[in-house]
mmCIF file with all atom_site columns, C-alpha atoms in Angstrom:
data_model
loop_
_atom_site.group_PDB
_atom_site.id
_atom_site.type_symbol
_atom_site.label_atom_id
_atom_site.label_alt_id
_atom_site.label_comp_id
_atom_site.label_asym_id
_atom_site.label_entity_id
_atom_site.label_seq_id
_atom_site.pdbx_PDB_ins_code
_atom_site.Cartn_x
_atom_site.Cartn_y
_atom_site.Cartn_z
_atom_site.occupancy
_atom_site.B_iso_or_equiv
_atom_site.pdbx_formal_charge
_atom_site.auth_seq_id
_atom_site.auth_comp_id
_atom_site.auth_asym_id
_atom_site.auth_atom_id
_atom_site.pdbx_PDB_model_num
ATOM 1  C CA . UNK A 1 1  ? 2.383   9.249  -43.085 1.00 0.00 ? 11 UNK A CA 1
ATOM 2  C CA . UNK A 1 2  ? 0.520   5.860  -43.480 1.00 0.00 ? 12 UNK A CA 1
ATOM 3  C CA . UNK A 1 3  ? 1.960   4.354  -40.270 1.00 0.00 ? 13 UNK A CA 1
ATOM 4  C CA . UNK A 1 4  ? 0.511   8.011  -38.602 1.00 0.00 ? 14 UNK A CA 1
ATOM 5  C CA . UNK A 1 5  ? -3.001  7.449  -40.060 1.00 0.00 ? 15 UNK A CA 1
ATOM 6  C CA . UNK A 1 6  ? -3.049  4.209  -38.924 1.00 0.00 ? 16 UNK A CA 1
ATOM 7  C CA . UNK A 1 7  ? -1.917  4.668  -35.327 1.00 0.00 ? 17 UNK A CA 1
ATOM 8  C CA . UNK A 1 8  ? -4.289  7.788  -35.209 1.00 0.00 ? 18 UNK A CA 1
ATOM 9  C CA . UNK A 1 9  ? -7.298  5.111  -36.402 1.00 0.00 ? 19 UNK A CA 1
ATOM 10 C CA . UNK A 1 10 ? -5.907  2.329  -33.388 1.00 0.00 ? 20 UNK A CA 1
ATOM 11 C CA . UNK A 1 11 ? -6.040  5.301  -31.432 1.00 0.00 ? 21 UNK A CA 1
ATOM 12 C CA . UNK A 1 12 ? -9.857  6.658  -32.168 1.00 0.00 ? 22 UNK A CA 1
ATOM 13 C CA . UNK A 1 13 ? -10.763 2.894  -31.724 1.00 0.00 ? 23 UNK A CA 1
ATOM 14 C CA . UNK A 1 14 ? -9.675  2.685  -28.525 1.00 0.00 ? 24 UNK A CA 1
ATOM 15 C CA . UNK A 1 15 ? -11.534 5.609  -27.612 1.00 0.00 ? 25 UNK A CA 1
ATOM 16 C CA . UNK A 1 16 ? -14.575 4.469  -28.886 1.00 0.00 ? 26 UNK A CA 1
ATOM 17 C CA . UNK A 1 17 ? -14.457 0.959  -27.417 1.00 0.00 ? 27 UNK A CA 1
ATOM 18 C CA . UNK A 1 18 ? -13.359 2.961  -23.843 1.00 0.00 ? 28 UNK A CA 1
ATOM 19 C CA . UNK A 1 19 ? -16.356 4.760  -24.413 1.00 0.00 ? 29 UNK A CA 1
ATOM 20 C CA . UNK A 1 20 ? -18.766 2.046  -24.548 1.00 0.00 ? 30 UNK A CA 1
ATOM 21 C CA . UNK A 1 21 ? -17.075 0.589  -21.843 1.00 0.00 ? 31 UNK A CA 1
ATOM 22 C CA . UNK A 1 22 ? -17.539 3.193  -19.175 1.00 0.00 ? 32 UNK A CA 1
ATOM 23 C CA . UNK A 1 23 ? -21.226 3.730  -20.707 1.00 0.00 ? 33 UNK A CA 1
ATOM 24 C CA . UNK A 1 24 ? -21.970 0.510  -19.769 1.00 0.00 ? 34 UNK A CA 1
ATOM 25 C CA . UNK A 1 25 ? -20.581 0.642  -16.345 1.00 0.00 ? 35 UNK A CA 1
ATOM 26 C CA . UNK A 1 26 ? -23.504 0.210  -13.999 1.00 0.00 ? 36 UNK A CA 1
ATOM 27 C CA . UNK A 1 27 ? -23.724 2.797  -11.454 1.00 0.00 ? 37 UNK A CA 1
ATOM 28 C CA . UNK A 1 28 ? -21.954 0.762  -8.392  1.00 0.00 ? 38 UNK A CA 1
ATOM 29 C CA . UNK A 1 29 ? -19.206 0.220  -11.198 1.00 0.00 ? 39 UNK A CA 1
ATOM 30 C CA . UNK A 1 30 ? -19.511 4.125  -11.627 1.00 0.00 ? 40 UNK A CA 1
ATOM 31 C CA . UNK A 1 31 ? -19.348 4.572  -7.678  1.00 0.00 ? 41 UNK A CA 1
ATOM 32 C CA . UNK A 1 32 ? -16.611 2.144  -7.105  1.00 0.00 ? 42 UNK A CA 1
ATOM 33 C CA . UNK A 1 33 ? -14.460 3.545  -10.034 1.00 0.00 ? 43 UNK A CA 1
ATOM 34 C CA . UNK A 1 34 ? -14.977 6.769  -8.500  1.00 0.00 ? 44 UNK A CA 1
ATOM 35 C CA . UNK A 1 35 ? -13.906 5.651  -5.167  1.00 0.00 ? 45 UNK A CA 1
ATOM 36 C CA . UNK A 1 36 ? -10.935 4.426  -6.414  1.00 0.00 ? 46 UNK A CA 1
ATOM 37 C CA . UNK A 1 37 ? -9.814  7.322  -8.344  1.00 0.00 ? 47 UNK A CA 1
ATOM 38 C CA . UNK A 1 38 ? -10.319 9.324  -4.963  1.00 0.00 ? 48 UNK A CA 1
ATOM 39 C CA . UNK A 1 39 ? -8.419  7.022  -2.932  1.00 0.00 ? 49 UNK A CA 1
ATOM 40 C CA . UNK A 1 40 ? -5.258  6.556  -5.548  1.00 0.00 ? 50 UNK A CA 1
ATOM 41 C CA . UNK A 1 41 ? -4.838  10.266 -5.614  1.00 0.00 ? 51 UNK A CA 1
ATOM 42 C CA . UNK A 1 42 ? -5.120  10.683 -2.250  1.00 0.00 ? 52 UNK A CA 1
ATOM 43 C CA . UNK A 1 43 ? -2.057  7.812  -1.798  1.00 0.00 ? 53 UNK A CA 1
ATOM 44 C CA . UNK A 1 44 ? -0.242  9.710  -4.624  1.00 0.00 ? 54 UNK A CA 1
ATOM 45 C CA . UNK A 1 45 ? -0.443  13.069 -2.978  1.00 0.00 ? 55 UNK A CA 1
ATOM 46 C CA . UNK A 1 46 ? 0.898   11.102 -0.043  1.00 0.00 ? 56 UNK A CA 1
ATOM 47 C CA . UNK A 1 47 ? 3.594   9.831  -1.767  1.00 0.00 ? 57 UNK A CA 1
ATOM 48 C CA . UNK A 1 48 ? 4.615   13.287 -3.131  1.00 0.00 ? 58 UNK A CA 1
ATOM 49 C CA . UNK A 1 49 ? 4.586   14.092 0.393   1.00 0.00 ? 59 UNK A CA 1
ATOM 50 C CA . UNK A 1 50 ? 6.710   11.642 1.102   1.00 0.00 ? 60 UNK A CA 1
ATOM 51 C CA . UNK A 1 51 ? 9.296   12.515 -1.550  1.00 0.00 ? 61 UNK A CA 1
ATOM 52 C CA . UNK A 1 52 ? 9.288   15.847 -0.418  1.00 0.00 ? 62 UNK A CA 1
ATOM 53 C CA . UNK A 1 53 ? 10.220  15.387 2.847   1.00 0.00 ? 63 UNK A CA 1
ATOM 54 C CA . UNK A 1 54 ? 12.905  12.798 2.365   1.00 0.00 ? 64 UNK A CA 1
ATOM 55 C CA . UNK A 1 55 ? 14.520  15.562 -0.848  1.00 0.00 ? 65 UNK A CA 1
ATOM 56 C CA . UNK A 1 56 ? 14.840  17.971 2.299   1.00 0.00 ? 66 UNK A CA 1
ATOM 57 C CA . UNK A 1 57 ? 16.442  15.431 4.525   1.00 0.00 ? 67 UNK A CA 1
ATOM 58 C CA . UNK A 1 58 ? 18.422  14.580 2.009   1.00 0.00 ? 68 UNK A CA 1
ATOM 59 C CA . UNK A 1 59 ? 19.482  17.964 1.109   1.00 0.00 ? 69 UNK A CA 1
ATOM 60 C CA . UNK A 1 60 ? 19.780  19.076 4.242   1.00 0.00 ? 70 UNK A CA 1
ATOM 61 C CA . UNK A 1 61 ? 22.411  15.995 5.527   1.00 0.00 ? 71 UNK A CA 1
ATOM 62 C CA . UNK A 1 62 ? 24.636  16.696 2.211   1.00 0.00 ? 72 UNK A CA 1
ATOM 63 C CA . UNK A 1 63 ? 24.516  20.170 3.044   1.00 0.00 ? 73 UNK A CA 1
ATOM 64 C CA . UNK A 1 64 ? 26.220  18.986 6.679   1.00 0.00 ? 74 UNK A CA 1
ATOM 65 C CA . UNK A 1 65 ? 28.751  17.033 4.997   1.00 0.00 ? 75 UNK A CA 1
#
């Protein structure tokens, strides 16, 4: 139980210091964090893609063997 309450304190600390972090974030840091974020999911959901398509192909050639 102590080794809980103390990971659950490391963990409340890191929110807090993440916290002050991002509120002191100027707003082009805002803006280009943002950006980011857009962009990476945006590559992820092509990636997904991706998978998708090459599951099917893969499927679809062990289903023809």
């Amino acid at each position: 139980i102590d080794e809980i309450k103390k990971e659950n304190l490391n963990l409340k600390m890191q929110i807090y210091f993440l916290e002050e972090r991002i509120n002191k974030m100027s707003p082009d840091g805002m803006e280009r964090a943002l950006k980011e974020n857009v962009d990476l999911k945006m590559q992820n959901q092509e990636l997904i893609t991706t998978l998708k398509k090459r599951d099917k192909l893969l499927g679809e050639a062990e289903n023809a063997i």
